[in-house]
């Protein structure tokens, strides 16, 4: 490819893909590679600039990640972030010290507006810090371009050598002018013009899939959600009828969802896909009987999905590849690499260790949800499908706290249906910018009074969040009068429910789903 490229070298930081995403937002192609990518490969990659990510290590740690110092002599601009900043200082002869206390959170930094990096920023600007070590002395040839009350070198640079570094994280949203700084690095320091678009992603991915799959057969795990729908359409553009989409109705779908998915992707829909619907409710319920532990439930559902796909693949014969619509937050929250496991997303950490396919293809693995939506629009998928709210692969299985039973599934389906109907009727999904909203069945039963009698029934929890990347989310303020209608209808119309609760927790510290 002949697009301009930025290379992000990954030192193990939490935000490495977020950096890549911010660069893509500047319309510049970007890839994240391990920190130990050999120098000759870096030269071959021919980046216009290199970004070092943060990381959990100290430069003095025995096995802390290090890069050959020669990298600073390639004439390619480098931006070091957090650990990347400390590493740059340390390897070029500066000094890094261990602070007695970590600095974590929002901080005001004073920046030098003569620096190319900060020329469009305010003199005092809010950034996000997350570090213990800090640069106490810059290497020779460097000047300090930013400081805070506690951090003497919040930014440094050697303009001639095109080496820049910041102790804070410009890539996170809390760094108010972080995007301005990254833009300045990409455009003004590296000289990029911004020649990459999301449509290029679709084109390049289609070509890459075609080259990989050749004349082989492919099975796509289609749930009807945004991610797997985009993956399926991408694949069908790449390999046409070599693709079969398998939609598993595991009995944990929202009310009417199975038929809705079939209407769009099945034989009567606008896409001419080979579509197979497998009604597998009974086998999923049987496997889940008596299981209450959330991770166990996720693993069981993840494994059962794969077993169904394997069986379907055998019926088709000679299927080498399984395609999944995994996206980046699924990967990071499932704790691959060095990050902690939050929950095993069924299509990543929920996968069994032995899978009977030659390879799993995940074309969206590096994208965030809103980027996937942009790819969907590029592929011509209608807006109402692209902007559907996400629905997790394990479905209602993770919206029923505790054991999953057919009775509980029916309760949560009916409550969720009413919730969605009333939200749509009131137009709240648009006015409150709801990213996702659903009903969950708490495992709690409590006493109520209905008619003249005592009830001892379940409580439904209503969840609604505003988010664009689903990594963080704020709870949505749905108007009380709408909540009132929803609550009354649920208690009156759904048998087995006598109480409705509102979840007013953001992510973090909660997650969006309940399990
Ligand atoms: P959490 O609950 O982790 O959810 O804050 C973040 C987003 O991911 C969705 N989610 C999943 N999607 N498989 C999926 O395809 C899964 O196992 C899974 N778990 C959570 C969730 O609905 C939200 O949009």
Short mmCIF file of C-alpha atoms and ligand atoms in Angstrom, two decimals:
data_model
loop_
_atom_site.label_atom_id
_atom_site.label_comp_id
_atom_site.label_asym_id
_atom_site.label_seq_id
_atom_site.Cartn_x
_atom_site.Cartn_y
_atom_site.Cartn_z
CA UNK A 1 0.00 0.00 0.00
CA UNK A 2 1.25 3.48 -0.71
CA UNK A 3 -0.56 5.44 1.99
CA UNK A 4 1.40 7.45 4.54
CA UNK A 5 1.89 5.33 7.66
CA UNK A 6 2.45 5.88 11.34
CA UNK A 7 3.93 3.02 13.35
CA UNK A 8 2.89 2.60 16.99
CA UNK A 9 5.38 0.51 18.94
CA UNK A 10 3.60 -1.25 21.79
CA UNK A 11 5.37 -1.25 25.15
CA UNK A 12 2.42 -2.95 26.88
CA UNK A 13 0.27 0.10 27.60
CA UNK A 14 -3.46 -0.03 28.12
CA UNK A 15 -4.18 2.54 25.47
CA UNK A 16 -2.07 1.30 22.56
CA UNK A 17 -5.00 0.75 20.18
CA UNK A 18 -6.54 4.00 21.30
CA UNK A 19 -3.43 5.78 20.03
CA UNK A 20 -3.80 3.99 16.69
CA UNK A 21 -7.43 4.97 16.56
CA UNK A 22 -6.62 8.64 17.18
CA UNK A 23 -4.09 8.53 14.34
CA UNK A 24 -6.76 7.00 12.07
CA UNK A 25 -9.03 9.87 13.11
CA UNK A 26 -6.36 12.14 11.59
CA UNK A 27 -6.93 10.20 8.33
CA UNK A 28 -3.50 8.59 8.52
CA UNK A 29 -3.01 4.84 8.29
CA UNK A 30 -1.57 3.35 11.43
CA UNK A 31 -0.46 -0.03 12.73
CA UNK A 32 0.46 -1.20 16.22
CA UNK A 33 3.47 -3.55 16.34
CA UNK A 34 5.38 -5.10 19.23
CA UNK A 35 8.16 -2.93 20.65
CA UNK A 36 10.78 -5.45 19.53
CA UNK A 37 10.01 -5.12 15.81
CA UNK A 38 13.46 -5.38 14.18
CA UNK A 39 14.96 -2.15 12.83
CA UNK A 40 15.19 -3.44 9.27
CA UNK A 41 11.46 -4.30 9.39
CA UNK A 42 10.74 -0.80 10.66
CA UNK A 43 12.69 0.68 7.75
CA UNK A 44 10.85 -1.61 5.35
CA UNK A 45 7.51 -0.49 6.84
CA UNK A 46 8.65 3.03 6.01
CA UNK A 47 6.62 5.01 8.54
CA UNK A 48 6.37 8.80 8.43
CA UNK A 49 6.50 8.74 12.22
CA UNK A 50 6.78 6.38 15.18
CA UNK A 51 4.88 6.55 18.46
CA UNK A 52 6.08 4.70 21.56
CA UNK A 53 3.17 3.72 23.81
CA UNK A 54 3.08 3.73 27.58
CA UNK A 55 3.62 0.54 29.53
CA UNK A 56 3.54 -0.89 33.05
CA UNK A 57 7.33 -1.23 33.45
CA UNK A 58 10.09 0.94 34.82
CA UNK A 59 13.04 1.55 32.50
CA UNK A 60 15.28 0.20 35.27
CA UNK A 61 13.35 -3.09 35.47
CA UNK A 62 15.39 -6.13 34.44
CA UNK A 63 13.08 -7.23 31.68
CA UNK A 64 11.61 -3.87 30.80
CA UNK A 65 10.94 -3.53 27.06
CA UNK A 66 13.75 -1.75 25.22
CA UNK A 67 14.33 -0.76 21.63
CA UNK A 68 17.68 -0.48 19.85
CA UNK A 69 18.92 3.12 20.31
CA UNK A 70 19.59 3.23 16.59
CA UNK A 71 15.87 3.91 16.15
CA UNK A 72 16.54 7.53 17.15
CA UNK A 73 19.04 7.90 14.28
CA UNK A 74 16.75 6.79 11.46
CA UNK A 75 15.62 10.35 10.80
CA UNK A 76 12.02 9.27 11.46
CA UNK A 77 10.16 11.50 13.96
CA UNK A 78 9.37 9.77 17.26
CA UNK A 79 6.76 10.64 19.87
CA UNK A 80 7.22 8.90 23.21
CA UNK A 81 4.19 8.65 25.49
CA UNK A 82 4.51 7.92 29.25
CA UNK A 83 6.84 4.88 29.43
CA UNK A 84 7.83 5.78 25.87
CA UNK A 85 8.87 9.23 27.13
CA UNK A 86 10.88 7.76 29.99
CA UNK A 87 12.47 5.23 27.67
CA UNK A 88 13.53 7.98 25.25
CA UNK A 89 15.05 10.03 28.07
CA UNK A 90 16.81 7.04 29.61
CA UNK A 91 18.31 5.69 26.40
CA UNK A 92 19.59 9.08 25.23
CA UNK A 93 21.39 9.88 28.48
CA UNK A 94 18.72 11.66 30.53
CA UNK A 95 17.64 10.66 34.01
CA UNK A 96 14.50 8.85 35.15
CA UNK A 97 13.48 8.71 38.80
CA UNK A 98 10.98 6.68 40.77
CA UNK A 99 8.44 8.94 42.49
CA UNK A 100 7.39 7.94 46.01
CA UNK A 101 3.76 8.20 44.95
CA UNK A 102 2.02 7.52 41.62
CA UNK A 103 0.35 10.39 39.83
CA UNK A 104 -3.00 9.33 38.42
CA UNK A 105 -5.78 11.41 36.95
CA UNK A 106 -6.46 14.84 35.50
CA UNK A 107 -3.66 17.41 35.79
CA UNK A 108 -3.03 20.87 34.43
CA UNK A 109 0.13 21.08 32.37
CA UNK A 110 1.94 24.25 31.32
CA UNK A 111 3.13 23.90 27.75
CA UNK A 112 5.52 25.88 25.60
CA UNK A 113 3.53 27.22 22.67
CA UNK A 114 6.71 27.58 20.60
CA UNK A 115 6.80 23.81 20.37
CA UNK A 116 5.31 22.40 17.15
CA UNK A 117 3.42 19.92 19.30
CA UNK A 118 1.66 22.55 21.41
CA UNK A 119 1.36 25.50 19.05
CA UNK A 120 -2.43 25.13 18.81
CA UNK A 121 -2.99 24.38 22.51
CA UNK A 122 -3.73 26.66 25.42
CA UNK A 123 -0.75 27.60 27.57
CA UNK A 124 -2.33 25.70 30.44
CA UNK A 125 -4.16 22.59 29.37
CA UNK A 126 -5.76 19.62 31.10
CA UNK A 127 -4.13 16.23 30.52
CA UNK A 128 -4.40 12.71 31.92
CA UNK A 129 -1.45 11.35 33.89
CA UNK A 130 -0.89 7.76 34.95
CA UNK A 131 2.68 7.11 36.08
CA UNK A 132 5.10 6.53 38.93
CA UNK A 133 8.48 7.07 37.26
CA UNK A 134 9.22 10.43 35.72
CA UNK A 135 11.97 12.15 33.74
CA UNK A 136 14.06 14.25 36.12
CA UNK A 137 16.74 15.36 33.63
CA UNK A 138 16.36 15.60 29.87
CA UNK A 139 19.08 14.22 27.55
CA UNK A 140 21.48 16.68 25.96
CA UNK A 141 19.99 18.43 22.93
CA UNK A 142 16.50 18.30 24.51
CA UNK A 143 14.47 21.12 26.00
CA UNK A 144 11.62 20.93 28.48
CA UNK A 145 8.37 21.91 26.76
CA UNK A 146 5.85 21.14 29.48
CA UNK A 147 5.70 20.86 33.27
CA UNK A 148 3.16 20.43 36.02
CA UNK A 149 3.31 21.20 39.75
CA UNK A 150 4.58 17.71 40.46
CA UNK A 151 6.19 16.66 37.22
CA UNK A 152 9.22 18.73 36.13
CA UNK A 153 9.34 17.19 32.65
CA UNK A 154 5.78 16.66 31.47
CA UNK A 155 7.00 17.16 27.88
CA UNK A 156 10.38 17.40 26.20
CA UNK A 157 11.75 17.61 22.68
CA UNK A 158 14.77 17.74 20.45
CA UNK A 159 13.40 19.64 17.49
CA UNK A 160 16.40 19.06 15.18
CA UNK A 161 16.32 15.32 15.78
CA UNK A 162 12.47 15.32 15.53
CA UNK A 163 12.18 13.58 18.88
CA UNK A 164 9.18 14.48 21.05
CA UNK A 165 7.91 13.03 24.29
CA UNK A 166 5.08 13.57 26.75
CA UNK A 167 4.67 12.06 30.20
CA UNK A 168 0.87 12.25 29.97
CA UNK A 169 -1.59 10.44 27.68
CA UNK A 170 -2.75 12.67 24.82
CA UNK A 171 -4.79 9.77 23.38
CA UNK A 172 -7.42 9.61 26.16
CA UNK A 173 -10.47 11.82 26.19
CA UNK A 174 -9.56 13.43 29.52
CA UNK A 175 -6.60 15.10 27.82
CA UNK A 176 -8.74 17.91 26.50
CA UNK A 177 -6.33 19.03 23.74
CA UNK A 178 -4.71 15.62 23.28
CA UNK A 179 -6.09 15.22 19.79
CA UNK A 180 -4.69 18.65 18.85
CA UNK A 181 -1.25 17.49 20.02
CA UNK A 182 -1.47 14.19 18.12
CA UNK A 183 -2.62 16.02 15.00
CA UNK A 184 0.34 18.38 15.34
CA UNK A 185 2.70 15.41 15.61
CA UNK A 186 1.20 13.59 12.64
CA UNK A 187 0.81 16.61 10.34
CA UNK A 188 3.40 19.19 11.41
CA UNK A 189 6.22 17.03 12.77
CA UNK A 190 5.85 13.97 10.52
CA UNK A 191 4.56 15.92 7.50
CA UNK A 192 1.59 13.66 6.78
CA UNK A 193 -1.15 15.03 4.53
CA UNK A 194 -3.98 12.72 5.71
CA UNK A 195 -4.47 10.40 2.73
CA UNK A 196 -6.35 7.51 4.40
CA UNK A 197 -10.08 6.94 4.83
CA UNK A 198 -12.27 4.25 6.39
CA UNK A 199 -13.25 3.25 2.84
CA UNK A 200 -9.60 2.28 2.37
CA UNK A 201 -9.91 -0.02 5.36
CA UNK A 202 -12.81 -1.85 3.71
CA UNK A 203 -11.00 -2.06 0.36
CA UNK A 204 -7.70 -3.23 1.83
CA UNK A 205 -9.39 -5.75 4.13
CA UNK A 206 -11.43 -7.22 1.29
CA UNK A 207 -8.26 -7.64 -0.77
CA UNK A 208 -6.36 -9.19 2.14
CA UNK A 209 -9.19 -11.67 2.86
CA UNK A 210 -9.38 -12.65 -0.80
CA UNK A 211 -5.65 -13.30 -0.87
CA UNK A 212 -5.79 -15.38 2.32
CA UNK A 213 -8.89 -17.46 1.56
CA UNK A 214 -8.25 -18.13 -2.14
CA UNK A 215 -10.87 -20.62 -3.26
CA UNK A 216 -11.47 -21.94 0.31
CA UNK A 217 -14.80 -22.07 2.07
CA UNK A 218 -15.66 -19.75 4.93
CA UNK A 219 -18.26 -19.87 7.67
CA UNK A 220 -19.32 -16.63 9.32
CA UNK A 221 -20.81 -16.56 12.81
CA UNK A 222 -23.64 -14.10 12.26
CA UNK A 223 -25.63 -12.82 15.24
CA UNK A 224 -27.37 -9.98 13.43
CA UNK A 225 -25.57 -7.45 15.64
CA UNK A 226 -23.59 -4.60 14.12
CA UNK A 227 -20.17 -6.25 14.33
CA UNK A 228 -20.96 -9.63 12.85
CA UNK A 229 -23.23 -8.05 10.22
CA UNK A 230 -20.39 -5.79 9.07
CA UNK A 231 -17.99 -8.77 9.11
CA UNK A 232 -20.46 -10.85 7.06
CA UNK A 233 -20.98 -8.17 4.42
CA UNK A 234 -17.21 -7.55 4.23
CA UNK A 235 -16.65 -11.27 3.73
CA UNK A 236 -19.38 -11.65 1.18
CA UNK A 237 -17.83 -8.82 -0.84
CA UNK A 238 -14.49 -10.61 -0.60
CA UNK A 239 -15.42 -14.21 -1.33
CA UNK A 240 -19.07 -14.20 -2.48
CA UNK A 241 -20.69 -17.63 -2.43
CA UNK A 242 -17.70 -19.30 -0.77
CA UNK A 243 -19.22 -17.81 2.38
CA UNK A 244 -22.00 -19.33 4.50
CA UNK A 245 -23.44 -17.30 7.37
CA UNK A 246 -24.64 -19.32 10.32
CA UNK A 247 -27.07 -17.69 12.70
CA UNK A 248 -27.47 -19.59 15.95
CA UNK A 249 -30.69 -18.99 17.85
CA UNK A 250 -29.51 -20.02 21.30
CA UNK A 251 -32.79 -19.17 22.98
CA UNK A 252 -31.12 -16.15 24.58
CA UNK A 253 -32.16 -13.60 21.98
CA UNK A 254 -34.39 -10.60 22.47
CA UNK A 255 -38.09 -11.05 21.76
CA UNK A 256 -38.70 -11.62 18.00
CA UNK A 257 -35.01 -11.16 17.24
CA UNK A 258 -34.50 -14.50 15.50
CA UNK A 259 -37.16 -13.69 12.93
CA UNK A 260 -35.90 -10.13 12.50
CA UNK A 261 -32.36 -11.33 11.74
CA UNK A 262 -33.67 -13.89 9.31
CA UNK A 263 -35.76 -11.24 7.57
CA UNK A 264 -32.62 -9.16 6.88
CA UNK A 265 -29.98 -11.79 6.16
CA UNK A 266 -32.10 -14.78 5.17
CA UNK A 267 -33.25 -15.75 1.66
CA UNK A 268 -35.99 -13.11 1.58
CA UNK A 269 -33.65 -10.29 2.65
CA UNK A 270 -31.66 -7.86 0.48
CA UNK A 271 -28.32 -9.70 0.88
CA UNK A 272 -27.80 -12.74 -1.26
CA UNK A 273 -26.00 -14.68 1.43
CA UNK A 274 -25.91 -18.42 2.02
CA UNK A 275 -27.79 -18.23 5.31
CA UNK A 276 -28.37 -21.04 7.78
CA UNK A 277 -30.48 -20.59 10.92
CA UNK A 278 -29.87 -23.13 13.65
CA UNK A 279 -32.48 -23.37 16.39
CA UNK A 280 -30.34 -24.57 19.26
CA UNK A 281 -32.29 -23.36 22.28
CA UNK A 282 -32.63 -26.72 23.98
CA UNK A 283 -28.96 -27.64 23.91
CA UNK A 284 -27.91 -24.23 25.29
CA UNK A 285 -30.47 -24.39 28.12
CA UNK A 286 -29.37 -27.93 28.95
CA UNK A 287 -25.72 -26.89 29.19
CA UNK A 288 -26.57 -23.85 31.31
CA UNK A 289 -28.82 -25.68 33.78
CA UNK A 290 -27.66 -25.11 37.34
CA UNK A 291 -24.76 -22.81 36.34
CA UNK A 292 -24.60 -19.46 38.15
CA UNK A 293 -21.01 -18.24 37.89
CA UNK A 294 -20.81 -15.51 35.18
CA UNK A 295 -17.50 -16.53 33.62
CA UNK A 296 -18.58 -20.17 33.53
CA UNK A 297 -21.81 -19.18 31.78
CA UNK A 298 -19.86 -17.17 29.22
CA UNK A 299 -17.44 -20.05 28.59
CA UNK A 300 -20.27 -22.57 28.19
CA UNK A 301 -22.11 -20.34 25.72
CA UNK A 302 -18.86 -19.58 23.83
CA UNK A 303 -18.00 -23.27 23.56
CA UNK A 304 -21.50 -24.33 22.53
CA UNK A 305 -21.49 -21.72 19.75
CA UNK A 306 -18.27 -23.16 18.38
CA UNK A 307 -19.61 -26.71 18.55
CA UNK A 308 -22.67 -25.67 16.54
CA UNK A 309 -20.44 -23.92 13.99
CA UNK A 310 -18.23 -27.00 13.71
CA UNK A 311 -21.26 -29.19 13.08
CA UNK A 312 -22.57 -26.82 10.43
CA UNK A 313 -19.13 -26.64 8.83
CA UNK A 314 -19.06 -30.45 8.58
CA UNK A 315 -22.42 -30.39 6.80
CA UNK A 316 -21.05 -27.91 4.24
CA UNK A 317 -17.75 -29.80 3.97
CA UNK A 318 -14.14 -28.57 3.70
CA UNK A 319 -14.65 -25.29 5.55
CA UNK A 320 -11.25 -23.90 6.56
CA UNK A 321 -12.10 -20.55 8.05
CA UNK A 322 -14.44 -19.28 10.73
CA UNK A 323 -15.17 -15.54 10.66
CA UNK A 324 -16.18 -13.64 13.79
CA UNK A 325 -17.07 -9.99 14.25
CA UNK A 326 -14.75 -9.52 17.21
CA UNK A 327 -13.87 -5.89 17.85
CA UNK A 328 -11.14 -4.31 19.92
CA UNK A 329 -12.96 -3.78 23.23
CA UNK A 330 -13.86 -7.51 23.19
CA UNK A 331 -10.18 -8.32 22.82
CA UNK A 332 -8.90 -5.99 25.50
CA UNK A 333 -11.57 -6.82 28.08
CA UNK A 334 -11.04 -10.54 27.59
CA UNK A 335 -7.56 -9.97 28.93
CA UNK A 336 -5.38 -11.05 26.04
CA UNK A 337 -1.74 -9.99 26.13
CA UNK A 338 -0.84 -8.17 29.30
CA UNK A 339 -4.20 -6.64 30.19
CA UNK A 340 -6.45 -7.89 32.99
CA UNK A 341 -9.52 -10.04 32.28
CA UNK A 342 -12.70 -8.11 32.93
CA UNK A 343 -15.01 -10.66 31.31
CA UNK A 344 -14.51 -13.29 28.65
CA UNK A 345 -16.24 -11.98 25.56
CA UNK A 346 -17.71 -15.10 24.05
CA UNK A 347 -15.89 -14.69 20.80
CA UNK A 348 -12.46 -14.19 22.37
CA UNK A 349 -11.84 -15.47 25.89
CA UNK A 350 -14.97 -17.66 25.68
CA UNK A 351 -13.45 -19.74 22.88
CA UNK A 352 -12.63 -23.35 23.72
CA UNK A 353 -8.95 -24.27 23.44
CA UNK A 354 -9.51 -26.69 20.56
CA UNK A 355 -11.42 -25.33 17.62
CA UNK A 356 -11.94 -27.41 14.51
CA UNK A 357 -11.14 -24.73 11.95
CA UNK A 358 -7.83 -24.03 10.22
CA UNK A 359 -8.04 -20.38 11.22
CA UNK A 360 -10.34 -17.82 12.75
CA UNK A 361 -10.57 -14.59 10.77
CA UNK A 362 -11.52 -11.45 12.70
CA UNK A 363 -11.39 -8.57 10.21
CA UNK A 364 -12.62 -5.96 12.73
CA UNK A 365 -10.39 -6.99 15.60
CA UNK A 366 -8.52 -3.71 15.75
CA UNK A 367 -11.49 -1.36 15.41
CA UNK A 368 -13.68 0.33 17.99
CA UNK A 369 -17.46 0.16 17.72
CA UNK A 370 -17.93 3.58 16.13
CA UNK A 371 -15.24 2.75 13.57
CA UNK A 372 -17.05 -0.51 12.75
CA UNK A 373 -20.17 1.54 12.14
CA UNK A 374 -18.28 3.76 9.74
CA UNK A 375 -17.06 0.69 7.86
CA UNK A 376 -20.66 -0.55 7.77
CA UNK A 377 -21.83 2.68 6.16
CA UNK A 378 -18.93 2.52 3.67
CA UNK A 379 -20.15 -0.96 2.71
CA UNK A 380 -23.62 0.38 2.03
CA UNK A 381 -25.32 -1.30 5.01
CA UNK A 382 -28.46 0.71 5.83
CA UNK A 383 -28.27 3.11 8.77
CA UNK A 384 -30.98 1.40 10.79
CA UNK A 385 -28.80 -1.74 10.89
CA UNK A 386 -25.51 0.07 11.41
CA UNK A 387 -26.87 2.06 14.34
CA UNK A 388 -28.65 -0.85 16.03
CA UNK A 389 -27.66 -0.98 19.62
CA UNK A 390 -25.15 -3.73 20.33
CA UNK A 391 -26.30 -7.08 21.63
CA UNK A 392 -23.70 -9.37 23.20
CA UNK A 393 -23.05 -12.82 21.78
CA UNK A 394 -24.01 -14.59 25.05
CA UNK A 395 -27.27 -12.66 24.81
CA UNK A 396 -29.75 -12.68 27.64
CA UNK A 397 -27.57 -15.30 29.32
CA UNK A 398 -25.52 -12.45 30.78
CA UNK A 399 -28.56 -10.28 31.49
CA UNK A 400 -30.04 -12.90 33.80
CA UNK A 401 -28.06 -12.89 36.99
CA UNK A 402 -27.61 -16.41 38.29
CA UNK A 403 -29.04 -19.54 36.69
CA UNK A 404 -30.63 -19.24 33.26
CA UNK A 405 -34.02 -20.91 32.88
CA UNK A 406 -36.64 -20.74 30.15
CA UNK A 407 -39.01 -18.97 32.55
CA UNK A 408 -36.45 -16.27 33.34
CA UNK A 409 -35.63 -15.80 29.66
CA UNK A 410 -39.31 -15.16 28.96
CA UNK A 411 -39.50 -12.61 31.80
CA UNK A 412 -36.49 -10.63 30.65
CA UNK A 413 -37.56 -10.80 26.99
CA UNK A 414 -41.00 -9.38 27.78
CA UNK A 415 -39.67 -6.67 30.10
CA UNK A 416 -36.99 -5.67 27.60
CA UNK A 417 -39.54 -5.50 24.80
CA UNK A 418 -41.72 -3.09 26.77
CA UNK A 419 -38.68 -1.01 27.71
CA UNK A 420 -37.55 -0.70 24.09
CA UNK A 421 -41.05 0.00 22.85
CA UNK A 422 -41.59 2.86 25.30
CA UNK A 423 -38.14 4.35 24.73
CA UNK A 424 -38.80 4.41 20.99
CA UNK A 425 -42.29 5.82 21.46
CA UNK A 426 -40.95 8.68 23.58
CA UNK A 427 -38.01 9.26 21.19
CA UNK A 428 -35.65 9.03 24.14
CA UNK A 429 -33.10 6.92 22.24
CA UNK A 430 -32.30 10.02 20.20
CA UNK A 431 -32.82 12.79 22.73
CA UNK A 432 -30.68 11.04 25.39
CA UNK A 433 -28.06 9.74 22.89
CA UNK A 434 -28.52 6.22 24.21
CA UNK A 435 -25.66 3.96 23.20
CA UNK A 436 -27.27 0.89 24.69
CA UNK A 437 -30.29 0.14 26.86
CA UNK A 438 -31.85 -3.07 28.04
CA UNK A 439 -33.65 -4.79 30.86
CA UNK A 440 -31.84 -7.32 33.03
CA UNK A 441 -33.29 -9.82 35.44
CA UNK A 442 -31.75 -9.51 38.86
CA UNK A 443 -31.67 -12.70 40.83
CA UNK A 444 -33.43 -10.89 43.63
CA UNK A 445 -37.01 -11.60 44.64
CA UNK A 446 -38.82 -9.34 47.02
CA UNK A 447 -42.22 -8.85 48.56
CA UNK A 448 -44.90 -6.79 46.89
CA UNK A 449 -48.62 -6.33 47.00
CA UNK A 450 -50.79 -6.69 43.95
CA UNK A 451 -54.55 -6.59 44.01
CA UNK A 452 -55.18 -7.64 47.56
CA UNK A 453 -52.50 -10.25 47.69
CA UNK A 454 -48.89 -10.62 48.62
CA UNK A 455 -46.37 -11.28 45.83
CA UNK A 456 -42.83 -12.58 46.06
CA UNK A 457 -41.40 -11.92 42.64
CA UNK A 458 -38.33 -10.83 40.69
CA UNK A 459 -36.95 -7.33 40.28
CA UNK A 460 -36.12 -6.11 36.79
CA UNK A 461 -33.22 -3.67 36.44
CA UNK A 462 -33.29 -1.06 33.69
CA UNK A 463 -29.92 -0.17 32.22
CA UNK A 464 -29.29 2.68 29.78
CA UNK A 465 -25.93 4.18 28.91
CA UNK A 466 -24.47 6.93 26.79
CA UNK A 467 -21.24 5.90 25.12
CA UNK A 468 -19.54 5.92 21.77
CA UNK A 469 -16.68 3.48 22.24
CA UNK A 470 -18.25 1.18 24.88
CA UNK A 471 -15.00 1.19 26.84
CA UNK A 472 -16.38 3.86 29.15
CA UNK A 473 -20.01 4.87 29.56
CA UNK A 474 -22.19 7.22 31.55
CA UNK A 475 -25.63 6.16 32.79
CA UNK A 476 -28.33 7.91 30.81
CA UNK A 477 -30.81 10.27 32.40
CA UNK A 478 -34.09 8.96 31.00
CA UNK A 479 -36.94 11.29 31.95
CA UNK A 480 -38.90 10.18 35.04
CA UNK A 481 -42.25 10.21 33.28
CA UNK A 482 -40.94 7.76 30.65
CA UNK A 483 -39.48 5.55 33.39
CA UNK A 484 -42.80 5.69 35.14
CA UNK A 485 -44.68 4.32 32.13
CA UNK A 486 -42.07 1.60 31.62
CA UNK A 487 -42.13 0.55 35.25
CA UNK A 488 -45.94 0.38 35.42
CA UNK A 489 -46.18 -1.57 32.19
CA UNK A 490 -43.52 -4.09 33.18
CA UNK A 491 -45.07 -4.82 36.55
CA UNK A 492 -48.55 -5.03 35.11
CA UNK A 493 -47.78 -6.99 31.96
CA UNK A 494 -44.91 -9.29 32.84
CA UNK A 495 -45.85 -12.02 35.23
CA UNK A 496 -43.19 -12.88 37.77
CA UNK A 497 -42.05 -9.25 38.22
CA UNK A 498 -43.18 -6.97 41.05
CA UNK A 499 -40.38 -4.39 41.18
CA UNK A 500 -38.40 -2.28 38.69
CA UNK A 501 -34.99 -0.80 39.57
CA UNK A 502 -32.89 1.75 37.70
CA UNK A 503 -29.16 1.19 37.33
CA UNK A 504 -27.44 4.55 37.79
CA UNK A 505 -23.83 3.38 37.62
CA UNK A 506 -21.32 4.42 35.00
CA UNK A 507 -18.57 2.30 33.45
CA UNK A 508 -16.16 2.18 35.18
CA UNK A 509 -16.74 1.15 37.93
CA UNK A 510 -19.63 -1.00 36.62
CA UNK A 511 -19.59 -2.66 33.21
CA UNK A 512 -22.41 -2.16 30.74
CA UNK A 513 -23.72 -5.73 30.94
CA UNK A 514 -24.44 -7.28 34.32
CA UNK A 515 -22.18 -10.30 33.94
P1 LIG B 1 -19.30 -4.50 29.04
O1 LIG B 1 -20.38 -5.25 29.73
O2 LIG B 1 -18.02 -5.28 28.97
O3 LIG B 1 -19.80 -4.36 27.53
O4 LIG B 1 -19.09 -3.13 29.56
C1 LIG B 1 -19.18 -3.57 26.55
C2 LIG B 1 -19.89 -3.82 25.25
O5 LIG B 1 -19.60 -5.13 24.78
C3 LIG B 1 -20.79 -5.90 24.66
N1 LIG B 1 -20.44 -7.24 25.12
C4 LIG B 1 -20.23 -8.28 24.29
N2 LIG B 1 -20.33 -8.37 22.96
N3 LIG B 1 -19.73 -10.65 23.09
C5 LIG B 1 -20.11 -9.58 22.38
O6 LIG B 1 -20.24 -9.70 21.16
C6 LIG B 1 -19.62 -10.63 24.44
O7 LIG B 1 -19.28 -11.63 25.06
C7 LIG B 1 -19.89 -9.38 25.06
N4 LIG B 1 -19.88 -8.98 26.37
C8 LIG B 1 -20.23 -7.65 26.37
C9 LIG B 1 -21.80 -5.21 25.55
O8 LIG B 1 -23.12 -5.49 25.14
C10 LIG B 1 -21.40 -3.77 25.38
O9 LIG B 1 -21.91 -3.24 24.18
#
